[in-house]
C-alpha cells in the first residue's frame, strides 16, 4: 500500500502522523493515524517520526515499511516558534506586531513598548528566541524608537533572524544597521501603516517562511529535513490556515483547541457592522490568542484553583478527598467515567475563560451628554460555526455541550457567539494537518476538513 501524503505533527511530547490518499485526483480520503513519543530530547526527532510511521503501518496492517509520495509537517517541538516583539506604543504598533506573530503560530516570550533597556536586552539573550520582530511608527511617522531598538539588538550580534515591520522610512537604515551582523534580516510591509489600520498578513507570511527556513537551527530539529521534503510550519499556524479554509467555505468561524498545557482560540470574522461602528481600535479579521495558564494536563492545577475545590467536588458529586486523588493522579488521557467528568469540568472552565479573554465587550462611558456605548476587542457576534479540535474537544463525551455553554455564559456586555452558532467537532483530529496540506492541495484539504466535521 502506498500513501499519497503523510502529514506529521511533531509536538513537544507526541508525534502524530496522518495519512491521506486520493489527493491527486481530488477524491481525498483520511486513511489512518499513527503516533509515538517525540524524541526531541534525543536530539533527533526523526526517531520519533519513524516510530509514528511504523505505528501507522501496523494500524493499517502493512507489514513492510510504509511507502509514501510526500511528507509534510507541523511542529511545536523544542518549544515551538519562540518570538520576541519590540514596538513603539503598546496599543498600536506593538499590538499589531503581536497579532501578526500569534497568527503565524508563534509563542511570544517577550513584548516591549518604547525604547528598550539593558534589562530588556539581558532578557532577550536569556530567551534566545527563534525570531525577533521589530516594529514601530506609522509610515512617515515616528522613526527614532525602531531605529534605537534595532541598534541595540544589532550590537548583541545574535545569530537570530530579525524581521522589521515598522515605518517604511526606516528600511534603508535598518539594512545598514544589520549589514555586518550575524542576524539575517527580513524586511516586510509595516504592520501598522496608518492610525487604526492593521496590515498583519505580510508579517504572518514572512514569519512562517522564516520559521521553515531556520527550523533546522532549533534544538532537536536539526535532522527533520532528512525526511520532510514538503512544507513545515508551526502547528498553531497550521490550525489558523484550517480556520481560514472554513471561513471561505462556510462563513465566520471560531476554533477552540484545549490542550494539556494551553488553550488556543482562533477566530476568523469581520464582526458585525453595528459593533464595528463602535470599536475604539481595529481588530484583525484572523485573530489567535494563547492562554498559557489553561491546560487540562500540565496546567491542570491552575484550572482546579480557578473553580475551587469545594465547587468542583459539588459539580462532580464527590467528596473533596476523592477529588484530591483525581488531581494528584491525573492522566494525559482520562479512562474512567469519573476521570472524564473531571476533565470535562476543567475543559468547560478553560473554554469559557479562554473565549472570554479572546472576545471583546461593550463599555459604557458617562459624560455631560449622557451615556455613550463603545466596543473594544474582538467581535464574535457574527460567528456561524464553533469548531472544537485538540484532544479534549474531539474525544470527551460531552464536548458539544461544553461548547454550547459559551453563548449562555454571556453576561450581557460581552461580544460572544450567540446561541444560533452551530457546533462542529474535528472528529478525526486532523485540522492542523489539513492546514499544512492546504498550502499545496487546498481543495483536497477543504473536502477532508468538512468530512471530519461531518459536513456534506
Short mmCIF file of C-alpha atoms in Angstrom, two decimals:
data_model
loop_
_atom_site.label_atom_id
_atom_site.label_comp_id
_atom_site.label_asym_id
_atom_site.label_seq_id
_atom_site.Cartn_x
_atom_site.Cartn_y
_atom_site.Cartn_z
CA UNK A 1 0.00 0.00 0.00
CA UNK A 2 1.34 3.41 -0.98
CA UNK A 3 0.15 6.65 0.62
CA UNK A 4 -0.13 9.91 -1.32
CA UNK A 5 0.65 12.30 1.53
CA UNK A 6 1.74 11.87 5.14
CA UNK A 7 1.46 14.86 7.47
CA UNK A 8 3.41 14.70 10.72
CA UNK A 9 2.53 16.81 13.74
CA UNK A 10 5.73 16.90 15.79
CA UNK A 11 4.67 18.02 19.24
CA UNK A 12 6.64 18.58 22.40
CA UNK A 13 5.65 15.17 23.80
CA UNK A 14 3.93 13.24 21.00
CA UNK A 15 4.45 12.91 17.25
CA UNK A 16 1.30 12.10 15.26
CA UNK A 17 1.28 11.05 11.61
CA UNK A 18 -1.87 11.30 9.48
CA UNK A 19 -2.17 9.52 6.13
CA UNK A 20 -4.20 10.74 3.16
CA UNK A 21 -4.96 9.16 -0.21
CA UNK A 22 -6.87 10.32 -3.27
CA UNK A 23 -5.15 13.70 -3.05
CA UNK A 24 -4.11 13.88 -6.69
CA UNK A 25 -7.48 13.02 -8.22
CA UNK A 26 -9.40 15.24 -5.78
CA UNK A 27 -11.17 12.31 -4.12
CA UNK A 28 -9.35 12.64 -0.80
CA UNK A 29 -9.64 10.07 1.97
CA UNK A 30 -8.28 10.08 5.52
CA UNK A 31 -6.59 6.68 5.72
CA UNK A 32 -5.41 6.48 9.32
CA UNK A 33 -3.22 7.75 12.11
CA UNK A 34 -0.12 6.66 14.00
CA UNK A 35 1.69 8.14 16.96
CA UNK A 36 4.80 7.82 19.07
CA UNK A 37 6.69 9.81 21.71
CA UNK A 38 8.58 12.78 20.30
CA UNK A 39 12.31 12.18 20.57
CA UNK A 40 13.44 15.80 20.66
CA UNK A 41 15.28 15.04 23.90
CA UNK A 42 17.47 12.60 21.98
CA UNK A 43 18.48 15.36 19.59
CA UNK A 44 16.82 13.65 16.62
CA UNK A 45 13.07 13.97 16.05
CA UNK A 46 13.42 11.57 13.12
CA UNK A 47 13.47 8.67 15.59
CA UNK A 48 10.01 9.54 16.89
CA UNK A 49 8.84 10.33 13.39
CA UNK A 50 9.88 6.91 12.11
CA UNK A 51 8.25 5.27 15.13
CA UNK A 52 4.98 7.10 14.42
CA UNK A 53 5.08 5.98 10.78
CA UNK A 54 5.72 2.41 11.94
CA UNK A 55 2.74 2.66 14.30
CA UNK A 56 0.60 3.89 11.39
CA UNK A 57 1.79 0.96 9.25
CA UNK A 58 0.81 -1.50 11.99
CA UNK A 59 -2.59 0.17 12.41
CA UNK A 60 -3.22 -0.26 8.68
CA UNK A 61 -1.95 -3.85 8.63
CA UNK A 62 1.07 -3.03 6.48
CA UNK A 63 3.89 -5.46 7.25
CA UNK A 64 6.75 -3.76 5.40
CA UNK A 65 7.78 -0.12 5.82
CA UNK A 66 5.15 2.28 4.55
CA UNK A 67 5.77 3.90 1.17
CA UNK A 68 4.53 7.41 0.51
CA UNK A 69 4.87 10.15 -2.10
CA UNK A 70 5.11 13.24 0.10
CA UNK A 71 5.74 14.04 3.75
CA UNK A 72 4.71 17.40 5.22
CA UNK A 73 4.96 18.54 8.81
CA UNK A 74 3.85 20.89 11.53
CA UNK A 75 5.98 21.35 14.63
CA UNK A 76 5.68 22.62 18.15
CA UNK A 77 8.67 20.63 19.39
CA UNK A 78 11.63 22.30 21.10
CA UNK A 79 9.28 24.99 22.46
CA UNK A 80 7.61 25.67 19.11
CA UNK A 81 8.24 29.04 17.44
CA UNK A 82 9.64 31.32 20.14
CA UNK A 83 9.45 35.01 19.31
CA UNK A 84 10.01 38.41 20.88
CA UNK A 85 8.24 41.56 19.67
CA UNK A 86 9.50 45.13 20.07
CA UNK A 87 7.36 48.12 19.05
CA UNK A 88 6.52 51.72 19.86
CA UNK A 89 3.10 52.19 21.52
CA UNK A 90 1.60 49.10 23.15
CA UNK A 91 -1.98 49.68 21.98
CA UNK A 92 -0.89 50.40 18.40
CA UNK A 93 2.23 49.06 16.67
CA UNK A 94 3.08 46.61 19.45
CA UNK A 95 -0.40 45.10 19.38
CA UNK A 96 -0.36 44.89 15.58
CA UNK A 97 3.02 43.11 15.62
CA UNK A 98 1.79 40.78 18.37
CA UNK A 99 -1.30 39.84 16.32
CA UNK A 100 0.89 39.06 13.32
CA UNK A 101 3.20 36.84 15.37
CA UNK A 102 0.41 34.96 17.15
CA UNK A 103 -1.50 34.43 13.91
CA UNK A 104 1.58 32.83 12.40
CA UNK A 105 1.69 30.33 15.25
CA UNK A 106 4.37 31.91 17.45
CA UNK A 107 4.74 31.64 21.20
CA UNK A 108 5.53 35.14 22.43
CA UNK A 109 8.12 35.12 25.19
CA UNK A 110 8.70 38.88 25.40
CA UNK A 111 6.93 42.07 24.33
CA UNK A 112 8.35 45.57 24.75
CA UNK A 113 6.93 49.02 24.00
CA UNK A 114 9.10 52.07 23.52
CA UNK A 115 12.88 52.20 23.79
CA UNK A 116 14.45 49.02 25.11
CA UNK A 117 16.55 48.99 28.26
CA UNK A 118 19.59 46.98 29.29
CA UNK A 119 17.37 44.65 31.32
CA UNK A 120 15.28 44.04 28.19
CA UNK A 121 18.40 43.08 26.26
CA UNK A 122 19.53 40.72 29.02
CA UNK A 123 16.13 39.04 28.96
CA UNK A 124 16.26 38.78 25.17
CA UNK A 125 19.59 36.95 25.36
CA UNK A 126 18.20 34.62 28.02
CA UNK A 127 15.11 33.78 25.95
CA UNK A 128 17.17 33.03 22.82
CA UNK A 129 14.14 33.30 20.50
CA UNK A 130 13.84 31.75 17.06
CA UNK A 131 12.80 35.12 15.57
CA UNK A 132 12.97 38.76 16.70
CA UNK A 133 10.30 41.13 15.33
CA UNK A 134 10.92 44.90 15.35
CA UNK A 135 8.09 47.34 14.57
CA UNK A 136 7.25 50.94 15.42
CA UNK A 137 5.84 54.08 13.88
CA UNK A 138 3.20 54.50 11.21
CA UNK A 139 4.57 55.07 7.72
CA UNK A 140 6.24 58.52 7.53
CA UNK A 141 5.65 58.99 11.27
CA UNK A 142 7.89 58.46 14.31
CA UNK A 143 11.23 56.86 13.34
CA UNK A 144 13.62 57.03 16.26
CA UNK A 145 12.32 54.27 18.54
CA UNK A 146 12.54 51.46 15.98
CA UNK A 147 15.99 52.59 14.90
CA UNK A 148 17.15 52.84 18.53
CA UNK A 149 15.91 49.32 19.30
CA UNK A 150 17.43 47.96 16.09
CA UNK A 151 20.84 49.44 17.03
CA UNK A 152 20.73 47.83 20.47
CA UNK A 153 19.66 44.44 19.12
CA UNK A 154 22.27 44.54 16.34
CA UNK A 155 25.02 45.20 18.90
CA UNK A 156 24.18 41.88 20.56
CA UNK A 157 25.23 40.27 17.25
CA UNK A 158 22.94 37.28 17.80
CA UNK A 159 22.62 34.62 15.13
CA UNK A 160 18.83 35.00 15.18
CA UNK A 161 16.65 36.09 12.23
CA UNK A 162 15.27 39.63 12.58
CA UNK A 163 12.08 40.81 10.89
CA UNK A 164 11.49 44.54 10.51
CA UNK A 165 7.83 45.52 10.04
CA UNK A 166 7.79 49.19 11.00
CA UNK A 167 7.86 52.66 9.46
CA UNK A 168 8.75 52.33 5.78
CA UNK A 169 11.11 55.34 6.00
CA UNK A 170 13.47 53.32 8.22
CA UNK A 171 14.03 50.41 5.87
CA UNK A 172 17.34 51.55 4.35
CA UNK A 173 18.79 52.46 7.74
CA UNK A 174 17.66 49.13 9.18
CA UNK A 175 19.54 47.37 6.38
CA UNK A 176 22.67 49.36 7.26
CA UNK A 177 22.31 48.60 10.96
CA UNK A 178 22.23 44.83 10.46
CA UNK A 179 24.59 44.72 7.45
CA UNK A 180 27.64 43.34 9.25
CA UNK A 181 25.93 41.27 11.94
CA UNK A 182 25.22 37.54 12.27
CA UNK A 183 21.47 38.18 12.13
CA UNK A 184 19.69 37.51 8.86
CA UNK A 185 17.38 40.44 8.19
CA UNK A 186 13.92 40.30 6.61
CA UNK A 187 12.02 43.50 5.77
CA UNK A 188 8.26 43.42 5.27
CA UNK A 189 5.42 45.95 4.99
CA UNK A 190 4.52 47.94 8.09
CA UNK A 191 2.12 46.08 10.40
CA UNK A 192 0.52 49.42 11.33
CA UNK A 193 0.94 51.72 8.30
CA UNK A 194 -1.74 54.25 9.33
CA UNK A 195 -3.59 55.10 12.52
CA UNK A 196 -6.31 52.47 13.10
CA UNK A 197 -5.16 50.35 10.15
CA UNK A 198 -3.76 46.86 10.64
CA UNK A 199 -1.67 45.15 7.98
CA UNK A 200 -0.59 41.92 9.63
CA UNK A 201 -0.89 39.34 6.83
CA UNK A 202 2.50 40.13 5.20
CA UNK A 203 4.16 39.74 8.60
CA UNK A 204 2.40 36.44 9.26
CA UNK A 205 3.53 35.10 5.93
CA UNK A 206 7.17 36.05 6.39
CA UNK A 207 7.21 34.64 9.95
CA UNK A 208 6.10 31.25 8.67
CA UNK A 209 8.68 31.38 5.86
CA UNK A 210 11.46 32.30 8.29
CA UNK A 211 10.37 29.56 10.68
CA UNK A 212 10.56 26.96 7.93
CA UNK A 213 13.92 28.24 6.69
CA UNK A 214 15.52 28.31 10.14
CA UNK A 215 13.79 25.38 11.86
CA UNK A 216 16.90 23.26 11.42
CA UNK A 217 18.63 25.50 13.97
CA UNK A 218 16.14 24.73 16.74
CA UNK A 219 17.34 22.24 19.38
CA UNK A 220 16.44 18.71 18.38
CA UNK A 221 15.13 19.72 14.95
CA UNK A 222 18.41 19.58 13.04
CA UNK A 223 17.62 16.40 11.11
CA UNK A 224 13.94 17.00 10.38
CA UNK A 225 14.67 17.90 6.76
CA UNK A 226 16.15 14.45 6.12
CA UNK A 227 12.63 13.06 5.88
CA UNK A 228 10.30 16.03 5.47
CA UNK A 229 10.64 17.43 1.97
CA UNK A 230 7.34 19.33 1.90
CA UNK A 231 6.35 22.43 3.91
CA UNK A 232 6.94 22.70 7.67
CA UNK A 233 5.03 25.23 9.76
CA UNK A 234 4.24 25.95 13.40
CA UNK A 235 1.28 23.80 14.49
CA UNK A 236 -0.87 26.75 15.65
CA UNK A 237 -0.23 28.49 12.34
CA UNK A 238 -1.49 25.39 10.55
CA UNK A 239 -4.67 25.42 12.66
CA UNK A 240 -5.20 29.06 11.66
CA UNK A 241 -4.94 28.08 7.99
CA UNK A 242 -7.59 25.43 8.64
CA UNK A 243 -9.80 28.09 10.21
CA UNK A 244 -9.34 30.31 7.16
CA UNK A 245 -10.37 27.41 4.91
CA UNK A 246 -13.59 27.10 6.86
CA UNK A 247 -14.22 30.83 6.70
CA UNK A 248 -14.01 30.74 2.91
CA UNK A 249 -16.23 27.66 2.68
CA UNK A 250 -18.80 28.15 5.46
CA UNK A 251 -18.60 31.63 6.92
CA UNK A 252 -17.32 33.20 10.13
CA UNK A 253 -15.72 30.63 12.40
CA UNK A 254 -14.32 30.22 15.92
CA UNK A 255 -11.88 27.34 16.52
CA UNK A 256 -11.11 26.17 20.07
CA UNK A 257 -8.15 23.91 20.88
CA UNK A 258 -7.92 22.85 24.52
CA UNK A 259 -4.58 21.14 25.10
CA UNK A 260 -2.59 19.80 28.00
CA UNK A 261 -0.59 22.99 28.51
CA UNK A 262 -2.55 25.78 26.77
CA UNK A 263 -5.91 26.68 25.29
CA UNK A 264 -5.69 28.31 21.85
CA UNK A 265 -8.54 30.30 20.33
CA UNK A 266 -8.64 31.14 16.61
CA UNK A 267 -11.34 33.38 15.14
CA UNK A 268 -11.86 34.44 11.54
CA UNK A 269 -14.60 37.07 11.29
CA UNK A 270 -15.05 40.68 10.26
CA UNK A 271 -17.58 41.15 13.07
CA UNK A 272 -20.88 42.96 12.69
CA UNK A 273 -21.30 46.41 11.12
CA UNK A 274 -23.07 47.60 14.26
CA UNK A 275 -20.17 46.73 16.55
CA UNK A 276 -17.51 47.89 14.07
CA UNK A 277 -19.01 51.39 14.20
CA UNK A 278 -18.47 51.40 17.97
CA UNK A 279 -14.93 49.95 18.05
CA UNK A 280 -12.31 52.25 19.56
CA UNK A 281 -9.39 50.42 17.88
CA UNK A 282 -9.14 48.00 14.93
CA UNK A 283 -9.08 44.22 15.26
CA UNK A 284 -7.62 41.73 12.74
CA UNK A 285 -10.02 39.56 10.75
CA UNK A 286 -7.98 36.50 11.76
CA UNK A 287 -7.05 36.52 15.43
CA UNK A 288 -5.33 33.97 17.68
CA UNK A 289 -4.92 34.06 21.43
CA UNK A 290 -2.98 31.62 23.61
CA UNK A 291 -3.86 31.06 27.25
CA UNK A 292 -0.76 29.56 28.83
CA UNK A 293 -2.42 29.01 32.21
CA UNK A 294 -5.33 26.97 30.85
CA UNK A 295 -4.22 23.41 30.14
CA UNK A 296 -6.03 20.26 31.27
CA UNK A 297 -2.87 18.25 31.98
CA UNK A 298 0.33 20.25 32.51
CA UNK A 299 -1.58 23.24 33.94
CA UNK A 300 -4.47 21.29 35.42
CA UNK A 301 -3.88 22.70 38.92
CA UNK A 302 -4.42 26.25 37.64
CA UNK A 303 -7.92 25.42 36.45
CA UNK A 304 -8.77 23.49 39.62
CA UNK A 305 -7.79 26.58 41.61
CA UNK A 306 -9.93 28.80 39.37
CA UNK A 307 -13.02 26.67 40.00
CA UNK A 308 -12.25 25.94 43.66
CA UNK A 309 -12.03 22.50 45.28
CA UNK A 310 -15.40 22.71 47.04
CA UNK A 311 -17.29 23.89 43.95
CA UNK A 312 -15.58 21.31 41.74
CA UNK A 313 -16.35 18.47 44.19
CA UNK A 314 -20.00 19.60 44.26
CA UNK A 315 -20.23 19.64 40.45
CA UNK A 316 -18.77 16.13 40.29
CA UNK A 317 -20.90 14.92 43.21
CA UNK A 318 -17.88 13.51 45.02
CA UNK A 319 -16.02 14.24 48.24
CA UNK A 320 -13.03 16.55 48.45
CA UNK A 321 -10.74 13.62 49.33
CA UNK A 322 -11.73 11.77 46.16
CA UNK A 323 -11.24 14.97 44.19
CA UNK A 324 -7.78 15.43 45.70
CA UNK A 325 -6.86 11.94 44.47
CA UNK A 326 -8.10 12.80 40.96
CA UNK A 327 -5.92 15.91 40.94
CA UNK A 328 -2.90 14.03 42.24
CA UNK A 329 -3.18 11.05 39.89
CA UNK A 330 -4.47 12.78 36.76
CA UNK A 331 -3.55 11.16 33.44
CA UNK A 332 -2.90 12.56 29.96
CA UNK A 333 -5.91 10.60 28.67
CA UNK A 334 -8.80 10.02 31.14
CA UNK A 335 -10.09 6.44 31.24
CA UNK A 336 -12.82 6.02 33.87
CA UNK A 337 -16.17 7.83 33.85
CA UNK A 338 -15.24 10.00 36.82
CA UNK A 339 -11.90 10.92 35.24
CA UNK A 340 -13.73 12.00 32.07
CA UNK A 341 -16.26 14.04 34.07
CA UNK A 342 -13.37 15.66 35.94
CA UNK A 343 -11.59 16.66 32.73
CA UNK A 344 -14.90 17.85 31.22
CA UNK A 345 -15.39 20.32 34.07
CA UNK A 346 -11.84 21.58 33.62
CA UNK A 347 -12.32 21.81 29.85
CA UNK A 348 -15.54 23.80 30.32
CA UNK A 349 -13.74 26.28 32.56
CA UNK A 350 -10.85 26.52 30.07
CA UNK A 351 -13.19 27.06 27.10
CA UNK A 352 -15.35 29.75 28.72
CA UNK A 353 -12.37 31.60 30.21
CA UNK A 354 -10.27 31.49 27.02
CA UNK A 355 -13.11 32.59 24.72
CA UNK A 356 -13.98 35.49 27.02
CA UNK A 357 -10.35 36.60 27.06
CA UNK A 358 -10.31 36.38 23.26
CA UNK A 359 -13.58 38.28 22.80
CA UNK A 360 -14.28 41.95 23.25
CA UNK A 361 -17.06 43.68 25.15
CA UNK A 362 -19.23 46.76 25.25
CA UNK A 363 -18.27 49.54 27.61
CA UNK A 364 -20.37 52.48 28.73
CA UNK A 365 -18.95 55.96 29.19
CA UNK A 366 -20.85 58.66 31.07
CA UNK A 367 -20.38 62.33 30.34
CA UNK A 368 -22.23 65.66 30.14
CA UNK A 369 -24.26 64.38 27.18
CA UNK A 370 -25.30 61.15 28.88
CA UNK A 371 -24.27 57.56 28.31
CA UNK A 372 -22.13 56.58 25.34
CA UNK A 373 -21.57 52.98 24.23
CA UNK A 374 -18.20 51.91 22.86
CA UNK A 375 -16.82 48.50 21.90
CA UNK A 376 -13.30 47.20 22.43
CA UNK A 377 -11.72 43.90 21.42
CA UNK A 378 -12.71 41.15 19.01
CA UNK A 379 -16.37 40.94 17.98
CA UNK A 380 -17.55 37.31 17.83
CA UNK A 381 -21.28 38.02 17.49
CA UNK A 382 -21.32 37.09 13.78
CA UNK A 383 -19.69 33.67 14.33
CA UNK A 384 -21.66 30.99 12.47
CA UNK A 385 -19.64 27.93 13.46
CA UNK A 386 -17.80 26.96 16.63
CA UNK A 387 -15.27 24.19 15.97
CA UNK A 388 -13.65 22.01 18.61
CA UNK A 389 -10.26 20.48 17.88
CA UNK A 390 -7.45 19.12 20.05
CA UNK A 391 -7.55 16.14 22.38
CA UNK A 392 -10.19 17.32 24.85
CA UNK A 393 -12.79 18.71 22.42
CA UNK A 394 -12.52 15.82 19.97
CA UNK A 395 -12.65 12.95 22.48
CA UNK A 396 -14.65 13.90 25.59
CA UNK A 397 -18.26 12.57 25.64
CA UNK A 398 -19.86 15.98 26.36
CA UNK A 399 -17.67 18.07 24.06
CA UNK A 400 -20.65 19.53 22.14
CA UNK A 401 -22.49 20.53 25.32
CA UNK A 402 -19.31 22.21 26.60
CA UNK A 403 -19.10 24.45 23.52
CA UNK A 404 -22.83 25.24 23.68
CA UNK A 405 -22.25 26.79 27.08
CA UNK A 406 -20.26 29.65 25.52
CA UNK A 407 -23.35 31.58 24.41
CA UNK A 408 -25.24 31.08 27.66
CA UNK A 409 -22.26 32.36 29.68
CA UNK A 410 -22.64 35.88 28.28
CA UNK A 411 -23.14 38.48 31.00
CA UNK A 412 -24.81 40.80 28.52
CA UNK A 413 -21.97 43.12 27.56
CA UNK A 414 -19.64 40.51 26.02
CA UNK A 415 -19.15 40.13 22.26
CA UNK A 416 -19.55 36.33 22.30
CA UNK A 417 -21.10 33.99 19.71
CA UNK A 418 -24.86 33.65 20.07
CA UNK A 419 -26.95 30.51 20.53
CA UNK A 420 -27.52 30.18 16.77
CA UNK A 421 -23.85 29.34 16.16
CA UNK A 422 -23.54 25.72 15.03
CA UNK A 423 -21.24 23.41 16.97
CA UNK A 424 -18.83 21.24 14.96
CA UNK A 425 -16.17 18.76 16.05
CA UNK A 426 -12.95 17.84 14.24
CA UNK A 427 -13.74 14.17 14.77
CA UNK A 428 -10.59 12.86 13.10
CA UNK A 429 -8.41 15.40 14.93
CA UNK A 430 -6.69 16.41 11.70
CA UNK A 431 -7.26 20.17 11.45
CA UNK A 432 -3.59 21.13 11.88
CA UNK A 433 -2.54 18.52 9.31
CA UNK A 434 -5.09 19.85 6.83
CA UNK A 435 -3.86 23.39 7.38
CA UNK A 436 -0.37 22.48 6.14
CA UNK A 437 -1.87 20.26 3.41
CA UNK A 438 -3.90 23.24 2.17
CA UNK A 439 -0.73 25.09 1.19
CA UNK A 440 -0.33 22.70 -1.77
CA UNK A 441 -3.73 20.97 -2.06
CA UNK A 442 -6.41 23.44 -0.90
CA UNK A 443 -9.40 21.68 -2.48
CA UNK A 444 -8.48 18.30 -1.04
CA UNK A 445 -7.82 19.84 2.38
CA UNK A 446 -11.21 21.56 2.35
CA UNK A 447 -13.05 18.34 1.49
CA UNK A 448 -11.20 16.38 4.18
CA UNK A 449 -11.88 19.05 6.80
CA UNK A 450 -15.60 19.17 6.02
CA UNK A 451 -15.70 15.40 6.22
CA UNK A 452 -14.02 15.42 9.63
CA UNK A 453 -16.56 18.00 10.78
CA UNK A 454 -19.48 15.92 9.49
CA UNK A 455 -20.48 18.46 6.81
CA UNK A 456 -21.51 17.43 3.31
#
